[in-house]
PDB file of C-alpha atoms in Angstrom:
ATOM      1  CA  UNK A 286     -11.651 -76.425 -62.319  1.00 66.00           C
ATOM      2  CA  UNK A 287      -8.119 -75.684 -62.996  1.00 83.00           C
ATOM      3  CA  UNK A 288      -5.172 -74.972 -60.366  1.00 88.00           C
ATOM      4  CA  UNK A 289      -5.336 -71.290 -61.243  1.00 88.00           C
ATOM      5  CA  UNK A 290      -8.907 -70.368 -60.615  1.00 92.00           C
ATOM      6  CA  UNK A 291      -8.397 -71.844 -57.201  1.00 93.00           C
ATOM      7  CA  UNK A 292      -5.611 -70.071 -56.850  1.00 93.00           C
ATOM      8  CA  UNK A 293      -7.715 -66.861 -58.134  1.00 94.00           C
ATOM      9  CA  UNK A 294     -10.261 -67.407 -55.247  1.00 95.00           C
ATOM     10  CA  UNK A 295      -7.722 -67.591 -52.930  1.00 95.00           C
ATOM     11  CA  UNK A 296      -6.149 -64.525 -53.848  1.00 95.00           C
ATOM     12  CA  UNK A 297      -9.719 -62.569 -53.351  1.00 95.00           C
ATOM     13  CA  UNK A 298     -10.212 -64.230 -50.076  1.00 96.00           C
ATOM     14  CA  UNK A 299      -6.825 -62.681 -49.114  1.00 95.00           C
ATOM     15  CA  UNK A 300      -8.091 -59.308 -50.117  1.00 96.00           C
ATOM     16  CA  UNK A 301     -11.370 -59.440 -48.806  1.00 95.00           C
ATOM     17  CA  UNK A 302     -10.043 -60.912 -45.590  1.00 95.00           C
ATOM     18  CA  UNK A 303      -6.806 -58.801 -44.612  1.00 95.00           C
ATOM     19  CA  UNK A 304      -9.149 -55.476 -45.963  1.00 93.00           C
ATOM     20  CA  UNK A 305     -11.165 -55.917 -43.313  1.00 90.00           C
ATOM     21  CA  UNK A 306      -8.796 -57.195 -40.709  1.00 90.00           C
ATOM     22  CA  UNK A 307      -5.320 -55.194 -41.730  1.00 90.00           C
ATOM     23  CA  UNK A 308      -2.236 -55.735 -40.359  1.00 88.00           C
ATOM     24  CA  UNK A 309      -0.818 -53.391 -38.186  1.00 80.00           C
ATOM     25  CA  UNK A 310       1.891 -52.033 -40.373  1.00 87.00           C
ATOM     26  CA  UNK A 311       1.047 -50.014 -43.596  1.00 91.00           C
ATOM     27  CA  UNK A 312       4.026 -51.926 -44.999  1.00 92.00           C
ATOM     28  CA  UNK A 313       2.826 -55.690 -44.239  1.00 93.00           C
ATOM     29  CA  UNK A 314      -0.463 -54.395 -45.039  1.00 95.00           C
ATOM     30  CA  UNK A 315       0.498 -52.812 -48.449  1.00 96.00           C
ATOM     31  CA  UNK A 316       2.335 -55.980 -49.381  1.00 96.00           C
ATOM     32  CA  UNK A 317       0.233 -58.534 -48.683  1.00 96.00           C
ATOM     33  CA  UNK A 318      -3.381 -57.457 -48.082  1.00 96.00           C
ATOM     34  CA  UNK A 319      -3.250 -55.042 -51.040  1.00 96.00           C
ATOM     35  CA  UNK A 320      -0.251 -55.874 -53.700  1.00 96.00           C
ATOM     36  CA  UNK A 321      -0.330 -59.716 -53.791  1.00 96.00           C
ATOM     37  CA  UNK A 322      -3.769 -60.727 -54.554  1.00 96.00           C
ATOM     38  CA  UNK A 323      -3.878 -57.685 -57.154  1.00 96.00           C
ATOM     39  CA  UNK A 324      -0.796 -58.846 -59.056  1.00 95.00           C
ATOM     40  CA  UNK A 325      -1.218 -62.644 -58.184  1.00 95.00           C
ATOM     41  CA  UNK A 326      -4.610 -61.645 -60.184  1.00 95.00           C
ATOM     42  CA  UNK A 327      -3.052 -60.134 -63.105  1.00 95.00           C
ATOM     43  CA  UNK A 328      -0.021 -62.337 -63.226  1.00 93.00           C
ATOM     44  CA  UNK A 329      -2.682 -64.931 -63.606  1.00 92.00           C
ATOM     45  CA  UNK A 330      -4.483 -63.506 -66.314  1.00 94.00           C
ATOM     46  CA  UNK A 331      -1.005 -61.590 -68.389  1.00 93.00           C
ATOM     47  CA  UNK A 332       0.206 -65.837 -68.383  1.00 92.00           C
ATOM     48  CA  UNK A 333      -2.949 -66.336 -70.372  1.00 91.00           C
ATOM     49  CA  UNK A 334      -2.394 -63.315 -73.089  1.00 92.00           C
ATOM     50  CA  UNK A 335       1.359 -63.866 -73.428  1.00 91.00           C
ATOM     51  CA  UNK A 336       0.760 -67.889 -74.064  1.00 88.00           C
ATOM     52  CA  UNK A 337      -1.995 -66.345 -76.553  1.00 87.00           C
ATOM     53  CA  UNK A 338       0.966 -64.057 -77.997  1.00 87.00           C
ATOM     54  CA  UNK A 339      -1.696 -61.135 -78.149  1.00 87.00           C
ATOM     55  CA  UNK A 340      -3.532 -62.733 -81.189  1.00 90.00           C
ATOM     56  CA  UNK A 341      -7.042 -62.068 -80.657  1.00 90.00           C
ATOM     57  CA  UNK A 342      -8.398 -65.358 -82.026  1.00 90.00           C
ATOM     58  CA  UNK A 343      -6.380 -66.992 -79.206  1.00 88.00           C
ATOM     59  CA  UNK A 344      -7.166 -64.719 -76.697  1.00 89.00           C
ATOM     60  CA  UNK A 345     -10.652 -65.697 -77.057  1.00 90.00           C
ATOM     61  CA  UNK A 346      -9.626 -69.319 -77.145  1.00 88.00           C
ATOM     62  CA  UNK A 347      -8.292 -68.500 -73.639  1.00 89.00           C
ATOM     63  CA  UNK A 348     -12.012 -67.880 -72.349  1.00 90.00           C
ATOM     64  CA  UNK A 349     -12.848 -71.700 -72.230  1.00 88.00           C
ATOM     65  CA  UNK A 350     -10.493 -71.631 -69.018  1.00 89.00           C
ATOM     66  CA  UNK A 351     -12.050 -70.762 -65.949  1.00 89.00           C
ATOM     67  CA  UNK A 352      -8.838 -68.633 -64.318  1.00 91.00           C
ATOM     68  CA  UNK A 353      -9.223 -66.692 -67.429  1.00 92.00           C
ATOM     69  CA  UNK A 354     -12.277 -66.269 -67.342  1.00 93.00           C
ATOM     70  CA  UNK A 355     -12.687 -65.075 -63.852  1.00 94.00           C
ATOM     71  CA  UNK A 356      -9.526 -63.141 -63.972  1.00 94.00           C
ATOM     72  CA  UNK A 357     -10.547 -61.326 -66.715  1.00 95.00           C
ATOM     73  CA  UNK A 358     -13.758 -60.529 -65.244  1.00 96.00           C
ATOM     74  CA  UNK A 359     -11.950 -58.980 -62.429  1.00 95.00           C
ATOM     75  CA  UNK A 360     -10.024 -56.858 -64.056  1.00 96.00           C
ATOM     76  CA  UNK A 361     -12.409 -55.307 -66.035  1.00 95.00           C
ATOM     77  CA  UNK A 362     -14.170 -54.687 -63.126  1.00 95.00           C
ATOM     78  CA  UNK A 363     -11.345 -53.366 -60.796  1.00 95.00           C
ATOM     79  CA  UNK A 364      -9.642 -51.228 -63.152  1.00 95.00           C
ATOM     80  CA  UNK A 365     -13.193 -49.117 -64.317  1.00 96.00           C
ATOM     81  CA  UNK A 366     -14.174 -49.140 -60.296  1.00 96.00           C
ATOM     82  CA  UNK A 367     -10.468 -47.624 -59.812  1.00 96.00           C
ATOM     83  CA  UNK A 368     -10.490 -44.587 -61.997  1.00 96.00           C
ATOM     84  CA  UNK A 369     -14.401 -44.209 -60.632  1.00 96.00           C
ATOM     85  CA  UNK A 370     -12.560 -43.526 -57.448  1.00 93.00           C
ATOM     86  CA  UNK A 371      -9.980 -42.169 -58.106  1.00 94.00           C
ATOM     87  CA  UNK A 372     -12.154 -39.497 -60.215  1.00 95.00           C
ATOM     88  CA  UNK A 373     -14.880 -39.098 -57.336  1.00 94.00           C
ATOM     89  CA  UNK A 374     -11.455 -38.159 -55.198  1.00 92.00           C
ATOM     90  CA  UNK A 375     -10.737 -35.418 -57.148  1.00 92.00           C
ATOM     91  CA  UNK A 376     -13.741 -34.042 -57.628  1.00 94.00           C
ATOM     92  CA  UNK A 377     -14.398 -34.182 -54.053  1.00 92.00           C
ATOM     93  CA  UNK A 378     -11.005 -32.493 -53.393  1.00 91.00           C
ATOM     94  CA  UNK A 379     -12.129 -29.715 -55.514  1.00 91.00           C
ATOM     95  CA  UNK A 380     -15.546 -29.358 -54.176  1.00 93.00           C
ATOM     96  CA  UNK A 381     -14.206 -28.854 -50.611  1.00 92.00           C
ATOM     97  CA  UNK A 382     -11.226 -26.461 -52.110  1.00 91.00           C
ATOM     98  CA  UNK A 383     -14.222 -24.450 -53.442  1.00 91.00           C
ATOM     99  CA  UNK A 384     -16.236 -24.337 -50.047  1.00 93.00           C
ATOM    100  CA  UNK A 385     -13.140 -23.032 -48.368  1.00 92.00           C
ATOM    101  CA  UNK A 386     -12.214 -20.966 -50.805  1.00 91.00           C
ATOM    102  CA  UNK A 387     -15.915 -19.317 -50.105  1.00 92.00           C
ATOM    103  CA  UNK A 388     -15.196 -19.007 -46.769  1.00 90.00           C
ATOM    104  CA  UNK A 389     -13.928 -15.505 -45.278  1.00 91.00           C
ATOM    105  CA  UNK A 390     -10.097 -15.869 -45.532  1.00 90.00           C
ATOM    106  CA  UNK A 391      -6.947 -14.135 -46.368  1.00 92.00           C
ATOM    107  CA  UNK A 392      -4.453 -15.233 -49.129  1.00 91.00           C
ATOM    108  CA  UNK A 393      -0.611 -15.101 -48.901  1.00 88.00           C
ATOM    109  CA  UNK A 394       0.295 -16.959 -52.772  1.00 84.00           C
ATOM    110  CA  UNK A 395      -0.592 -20.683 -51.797  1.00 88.00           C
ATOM    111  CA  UNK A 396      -1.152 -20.636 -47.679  1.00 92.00           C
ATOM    112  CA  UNK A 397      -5.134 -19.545 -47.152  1.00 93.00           C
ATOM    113  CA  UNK A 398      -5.571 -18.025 -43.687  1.00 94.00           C
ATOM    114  CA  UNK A 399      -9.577 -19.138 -42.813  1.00 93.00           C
ATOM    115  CA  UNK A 400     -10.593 -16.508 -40.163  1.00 91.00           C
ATOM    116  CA  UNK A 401     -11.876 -19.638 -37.643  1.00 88.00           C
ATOM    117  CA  UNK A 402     -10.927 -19.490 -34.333  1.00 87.00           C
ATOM    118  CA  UNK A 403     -10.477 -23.423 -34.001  1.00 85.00           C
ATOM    119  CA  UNK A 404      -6.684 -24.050 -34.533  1.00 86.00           C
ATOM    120  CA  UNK A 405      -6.578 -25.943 -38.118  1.00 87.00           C
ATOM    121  CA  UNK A 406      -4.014 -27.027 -40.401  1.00 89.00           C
ATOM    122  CA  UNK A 407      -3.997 -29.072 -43.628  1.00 90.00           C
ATOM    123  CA  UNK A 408      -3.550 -28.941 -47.669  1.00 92.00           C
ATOM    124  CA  UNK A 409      -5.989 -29.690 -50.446  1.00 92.00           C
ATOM    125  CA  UNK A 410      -5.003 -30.116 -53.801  1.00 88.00           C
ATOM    126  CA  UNK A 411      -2.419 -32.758 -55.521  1.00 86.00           C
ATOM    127  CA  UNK A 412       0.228 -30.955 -58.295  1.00 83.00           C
ATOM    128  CA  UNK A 413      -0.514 -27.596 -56.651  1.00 85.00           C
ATOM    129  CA  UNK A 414      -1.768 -27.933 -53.048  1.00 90.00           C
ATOM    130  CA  UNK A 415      -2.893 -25.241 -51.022  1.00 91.00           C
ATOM    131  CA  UNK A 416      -1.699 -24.701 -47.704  1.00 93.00           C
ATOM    132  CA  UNK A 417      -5.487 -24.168 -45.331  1.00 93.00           C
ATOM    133  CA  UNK A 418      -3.939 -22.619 -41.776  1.00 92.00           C
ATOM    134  CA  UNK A 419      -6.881 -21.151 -39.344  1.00 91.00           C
ATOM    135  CA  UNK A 420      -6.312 -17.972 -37.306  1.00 92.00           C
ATOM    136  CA  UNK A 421      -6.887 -20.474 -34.472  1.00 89.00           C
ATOM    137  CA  UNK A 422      -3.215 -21.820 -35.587  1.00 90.00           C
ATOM    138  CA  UNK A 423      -1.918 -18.289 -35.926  1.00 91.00           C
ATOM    139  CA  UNK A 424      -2.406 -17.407 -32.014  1.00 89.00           C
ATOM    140  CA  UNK A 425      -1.006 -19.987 -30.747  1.00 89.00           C
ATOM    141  CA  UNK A 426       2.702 -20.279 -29.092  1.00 90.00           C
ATOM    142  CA  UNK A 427       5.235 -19.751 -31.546  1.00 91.00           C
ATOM    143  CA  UNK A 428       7.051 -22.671 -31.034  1.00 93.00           C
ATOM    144  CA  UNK A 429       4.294 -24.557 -31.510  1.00 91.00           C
ATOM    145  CA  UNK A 430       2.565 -22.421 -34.564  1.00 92.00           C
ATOM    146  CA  UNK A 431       6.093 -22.813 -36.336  1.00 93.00           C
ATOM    147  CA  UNK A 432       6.264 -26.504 -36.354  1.00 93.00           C
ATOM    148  CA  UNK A 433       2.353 -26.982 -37.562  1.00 92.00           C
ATOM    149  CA  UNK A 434       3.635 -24.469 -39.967  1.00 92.00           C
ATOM    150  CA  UNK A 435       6.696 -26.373 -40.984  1.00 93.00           C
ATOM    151  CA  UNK A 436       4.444 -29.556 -40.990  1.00 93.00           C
ATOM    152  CA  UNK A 437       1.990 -28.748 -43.826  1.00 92.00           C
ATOM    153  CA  UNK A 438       4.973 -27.175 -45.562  1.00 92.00           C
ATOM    154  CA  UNK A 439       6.502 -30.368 -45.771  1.00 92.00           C
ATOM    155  CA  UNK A 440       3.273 -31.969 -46.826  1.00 92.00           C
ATOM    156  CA  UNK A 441       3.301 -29.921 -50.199  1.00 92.00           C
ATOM    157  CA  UNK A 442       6.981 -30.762 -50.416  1.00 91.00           C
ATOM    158  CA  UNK A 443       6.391 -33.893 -50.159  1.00 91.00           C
ATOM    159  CA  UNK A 444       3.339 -34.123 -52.735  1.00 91.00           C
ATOM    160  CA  UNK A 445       1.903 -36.477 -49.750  1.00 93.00           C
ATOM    161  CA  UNK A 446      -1.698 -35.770 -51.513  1.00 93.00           C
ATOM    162  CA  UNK A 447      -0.514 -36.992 -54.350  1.00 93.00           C
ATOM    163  CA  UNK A 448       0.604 -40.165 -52.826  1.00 94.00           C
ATOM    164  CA  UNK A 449      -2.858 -40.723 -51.325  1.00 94.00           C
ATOM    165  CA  UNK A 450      -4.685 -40.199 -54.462  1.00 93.00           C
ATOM    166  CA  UNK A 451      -2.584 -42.932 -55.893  1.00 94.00           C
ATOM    167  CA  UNK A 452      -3.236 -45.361 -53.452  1.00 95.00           C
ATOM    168  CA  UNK A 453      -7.064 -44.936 -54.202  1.00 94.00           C
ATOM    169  CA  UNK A 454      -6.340 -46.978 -56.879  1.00 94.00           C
ATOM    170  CA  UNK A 455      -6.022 -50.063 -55.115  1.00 95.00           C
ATOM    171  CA  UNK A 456      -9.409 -49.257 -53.676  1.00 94.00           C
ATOM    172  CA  UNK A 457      -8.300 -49.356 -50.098  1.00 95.00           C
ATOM    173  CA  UNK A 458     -10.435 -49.568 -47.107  1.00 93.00           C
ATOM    174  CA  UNK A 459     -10.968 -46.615 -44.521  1.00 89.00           C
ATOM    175  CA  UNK A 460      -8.443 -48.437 -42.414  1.00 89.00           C
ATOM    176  CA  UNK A 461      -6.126 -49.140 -44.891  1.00 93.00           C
ATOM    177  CA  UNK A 462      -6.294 -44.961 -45.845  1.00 91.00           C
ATOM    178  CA  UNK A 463      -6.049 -44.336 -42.192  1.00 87.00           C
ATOM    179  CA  UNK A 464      -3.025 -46.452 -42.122  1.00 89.00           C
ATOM    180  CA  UNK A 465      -1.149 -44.597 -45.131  1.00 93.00           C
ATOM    181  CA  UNK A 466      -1.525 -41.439 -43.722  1.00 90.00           C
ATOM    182  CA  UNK A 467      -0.481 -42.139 -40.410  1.00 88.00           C
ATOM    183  CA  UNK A 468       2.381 -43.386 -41.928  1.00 90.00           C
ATOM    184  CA  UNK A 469       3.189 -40.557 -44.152  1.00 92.00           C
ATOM    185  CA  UNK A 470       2.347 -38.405 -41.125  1.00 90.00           C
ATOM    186  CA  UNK A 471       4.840 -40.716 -38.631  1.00 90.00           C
ATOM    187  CA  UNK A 472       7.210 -39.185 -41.419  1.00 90.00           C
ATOM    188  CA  UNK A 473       6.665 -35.854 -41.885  1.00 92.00           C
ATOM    189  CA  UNK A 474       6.998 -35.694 -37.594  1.00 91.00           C
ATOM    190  CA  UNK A 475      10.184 -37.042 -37.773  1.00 91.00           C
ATOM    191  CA  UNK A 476      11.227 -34.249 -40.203  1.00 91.00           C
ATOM    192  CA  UNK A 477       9.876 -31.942 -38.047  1.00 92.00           C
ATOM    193  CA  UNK A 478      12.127 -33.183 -34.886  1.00 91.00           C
ATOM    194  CA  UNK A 479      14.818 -32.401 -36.644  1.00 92.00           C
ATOM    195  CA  UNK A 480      14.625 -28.997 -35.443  1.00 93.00           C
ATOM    196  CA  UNK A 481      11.574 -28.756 -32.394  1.00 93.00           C
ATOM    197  CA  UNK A 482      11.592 -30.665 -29.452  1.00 92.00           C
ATOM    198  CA  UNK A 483       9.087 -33.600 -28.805  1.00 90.00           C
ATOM    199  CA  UNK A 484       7.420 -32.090 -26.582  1.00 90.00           C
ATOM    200  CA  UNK A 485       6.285 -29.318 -28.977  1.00 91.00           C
ATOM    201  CA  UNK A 486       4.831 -32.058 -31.122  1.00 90.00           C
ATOM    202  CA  UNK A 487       2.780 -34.123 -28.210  1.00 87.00           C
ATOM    203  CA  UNK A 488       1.284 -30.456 -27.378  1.00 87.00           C
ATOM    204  CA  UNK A 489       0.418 -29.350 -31.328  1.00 87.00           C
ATOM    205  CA  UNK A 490      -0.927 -33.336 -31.755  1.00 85.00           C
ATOM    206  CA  UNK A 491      -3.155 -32.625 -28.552  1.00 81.00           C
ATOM    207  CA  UNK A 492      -4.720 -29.409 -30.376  1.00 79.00           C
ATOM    208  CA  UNK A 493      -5.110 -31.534 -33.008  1.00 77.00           C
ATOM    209  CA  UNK A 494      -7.214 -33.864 -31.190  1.00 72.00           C
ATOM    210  CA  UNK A 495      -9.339 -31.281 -29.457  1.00 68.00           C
ATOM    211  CA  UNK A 496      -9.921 -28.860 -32.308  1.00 62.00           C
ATOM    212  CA  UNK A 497     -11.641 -30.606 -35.581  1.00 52.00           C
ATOM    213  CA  UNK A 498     -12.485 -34.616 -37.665  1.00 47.00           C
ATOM    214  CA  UNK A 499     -11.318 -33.484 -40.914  1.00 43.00           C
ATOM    215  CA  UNK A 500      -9.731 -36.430 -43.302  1.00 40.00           C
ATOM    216  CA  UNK A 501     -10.578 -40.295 -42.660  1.00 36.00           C
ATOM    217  CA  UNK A 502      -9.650 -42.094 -39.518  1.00 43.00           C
ATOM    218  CA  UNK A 503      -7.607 -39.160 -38.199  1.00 56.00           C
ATOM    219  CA  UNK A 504      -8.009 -40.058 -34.822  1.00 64.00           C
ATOM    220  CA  UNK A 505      -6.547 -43.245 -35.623  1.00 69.00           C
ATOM    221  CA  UNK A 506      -3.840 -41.803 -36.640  1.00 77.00           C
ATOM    222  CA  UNK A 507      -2.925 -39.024 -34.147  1.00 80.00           C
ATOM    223  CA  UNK A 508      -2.957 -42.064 -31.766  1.00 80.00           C
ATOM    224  CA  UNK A 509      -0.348 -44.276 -33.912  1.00 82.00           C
ATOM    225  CA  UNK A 510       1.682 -40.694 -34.183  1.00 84.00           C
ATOM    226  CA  UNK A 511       1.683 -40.308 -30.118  1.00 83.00           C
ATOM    227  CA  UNK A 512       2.358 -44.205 -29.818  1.00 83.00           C
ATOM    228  CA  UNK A 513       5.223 -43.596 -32.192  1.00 83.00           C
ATOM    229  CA  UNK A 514       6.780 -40.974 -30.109  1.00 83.00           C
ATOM    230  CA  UNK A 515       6.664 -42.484 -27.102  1.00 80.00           C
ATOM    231  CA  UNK A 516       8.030 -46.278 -28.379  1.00 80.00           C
ATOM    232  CA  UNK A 517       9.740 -44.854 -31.336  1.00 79.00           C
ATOM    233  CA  UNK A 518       9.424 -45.669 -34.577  1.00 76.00           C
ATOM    234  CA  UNK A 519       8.819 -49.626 -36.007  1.00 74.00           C
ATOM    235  CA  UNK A 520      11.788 -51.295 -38.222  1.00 75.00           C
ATOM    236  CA  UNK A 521      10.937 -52.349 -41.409  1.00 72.00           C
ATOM    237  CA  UNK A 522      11.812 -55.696 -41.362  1.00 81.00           C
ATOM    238  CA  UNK A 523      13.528 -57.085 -44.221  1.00 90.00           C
ATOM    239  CA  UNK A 524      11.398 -60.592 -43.500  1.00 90.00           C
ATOM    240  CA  UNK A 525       8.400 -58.916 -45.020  1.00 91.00           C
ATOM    241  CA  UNK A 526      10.117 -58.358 -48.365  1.00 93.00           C
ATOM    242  CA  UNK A 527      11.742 -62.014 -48.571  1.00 95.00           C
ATOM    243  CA  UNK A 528       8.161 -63.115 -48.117  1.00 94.00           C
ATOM    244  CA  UNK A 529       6.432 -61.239 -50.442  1.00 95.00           C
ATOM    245  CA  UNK A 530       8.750 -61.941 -53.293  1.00 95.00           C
ATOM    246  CA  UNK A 531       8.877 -65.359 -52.604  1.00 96.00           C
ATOM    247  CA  UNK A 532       5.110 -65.543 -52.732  1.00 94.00           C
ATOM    248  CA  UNK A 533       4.923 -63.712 -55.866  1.00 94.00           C
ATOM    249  CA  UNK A 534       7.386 -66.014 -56.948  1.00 94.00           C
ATOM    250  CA  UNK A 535       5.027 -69.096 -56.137  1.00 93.00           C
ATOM    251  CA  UNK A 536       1.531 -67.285 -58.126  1.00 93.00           C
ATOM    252  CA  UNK A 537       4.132 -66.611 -60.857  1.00 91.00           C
ATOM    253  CA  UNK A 538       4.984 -70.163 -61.020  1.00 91.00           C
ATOM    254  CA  UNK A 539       1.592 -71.608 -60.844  1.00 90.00           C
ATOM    255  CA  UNK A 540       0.136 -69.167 -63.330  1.00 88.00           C
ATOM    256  CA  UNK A 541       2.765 -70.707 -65.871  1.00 88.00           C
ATOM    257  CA  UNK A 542       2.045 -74.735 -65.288  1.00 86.00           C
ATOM    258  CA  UNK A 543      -1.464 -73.732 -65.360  1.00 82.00           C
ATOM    259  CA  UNK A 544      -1.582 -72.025 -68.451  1.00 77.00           C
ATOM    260  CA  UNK A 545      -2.303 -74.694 -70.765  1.00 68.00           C
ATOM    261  CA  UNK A 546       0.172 -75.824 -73.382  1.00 57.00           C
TER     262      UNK A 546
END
């Protein structure tokens, strides 16, 4: 066995380990537990096709090499299991959308107004995202109706649904998910600070709590919101990037004296 198929099952152990145990940063997470195996995996196999110079007869030369072999296995089964997701994500988007929809509501252009008691906030959809508010929302105080309002406004801004749907790709775990959207949540509070006080937040986050389990892992992330606000937010440490190019840098490196010559 060559020095790149051990360096292929080392890169799955890393995903299959870290998914299940994830750092406790999105970014560290993102980096290591998600982006390195799945490029240290393709970097692996692209050596392979580029030393073949894309000539088919060579390219199937390549498959008397384990690395290739097993790399190429992987990515045909990633990339198909991807777009499986990624597909079942929309269609489950619009499924939902369509039980809403059904739903007694009023419609102001792309805010829905679900007559539920329950205060509830969030958007569906990922070019075009509707806005889902409850009259729950609507009769609450105003300072704190105007920043939940202000919140999902920035979501659609943001195209934050969109983001999510493209992480699916990487087929992340429920943790992992849970940890992207409390970051892109951490975010969107800090816009809203800008112009109500903390305290506003902390009470609409409560609510939040107490009132509905819609979306994966939310209370995980309502609790890394409140932890945020109350130790402010983490640094992103420049350490983590040094590291993760340097150990692309090494899987680079070993996919080229590997490749045979």
């Amino acid at each position: 066995m060559s020095v790149g198929f051990f360096a292929l099952l080392v890169l799955l152990f890393v995903r299959v380990y870290f998914r299940k145990k994830p750092f406790g940063t999105f970014i560290q997470q993102f980096l290591f537990g998600i982006l390195l195996p799945y490029m240290g995996i393709l970097s692996l196999w692209l050596i392979h096709i580029i030393h073949a110079g894309f000539v088919p007869d060579k390219i199937i030369h390549m498959f008397h090499y384990w690395d290739f072999r097993l790399s190429t296995f992987l990515i045909l089964v990633i990339i198909p299991v991807s777009i499986y997701k990624v597909y079942t994500n929309i269609s489950d988007i619009m499924a939902l959308k369509k039980t809403l929809l059904n739903l007694p509501h009023r419609r102001f252009k792309n805010i829905i107004v679900l007559k539920v008691d329950k205060p509830l906030a969030f958007t569906l959809g990922v070019l075009k995202p509707l806005m889902f508010i409850s009259e729950g929302v609507l009769n609450l105080e105003k300072d704190v109706k105007g920043l939940i309002l202000l919140h999902e406004k920035n979501h659609v801004k943001s195209l934050d649904n969109l983001k999510i749907l493209l992480f699916s790709f990487f087929l992340p775990s429920k943790r992992e998910l849970a940890l992207l959207k409390a970051q892109i949540e951490i975010s969107n509070d800090y816009k809203t600070l800008k112009f109500y006080p903390k305290e506003t937040l902390i009470k609409a986050l409560k609510y939040a709590i107490s009132s509905h389990n819609i979306g994966i892992g939310i209370s995980d992330e309502i609790l890394m919101r409140l932890e945020t606000l109350k130790y402010g937010r983490r640094k992103t440490d420049i350490l983590n990037y040094v590291l993760f190019l340097f150990s692309t840098a090494i899987i680079v490196f070993i996919a080229i004296i590997n490749c045979p010559g």
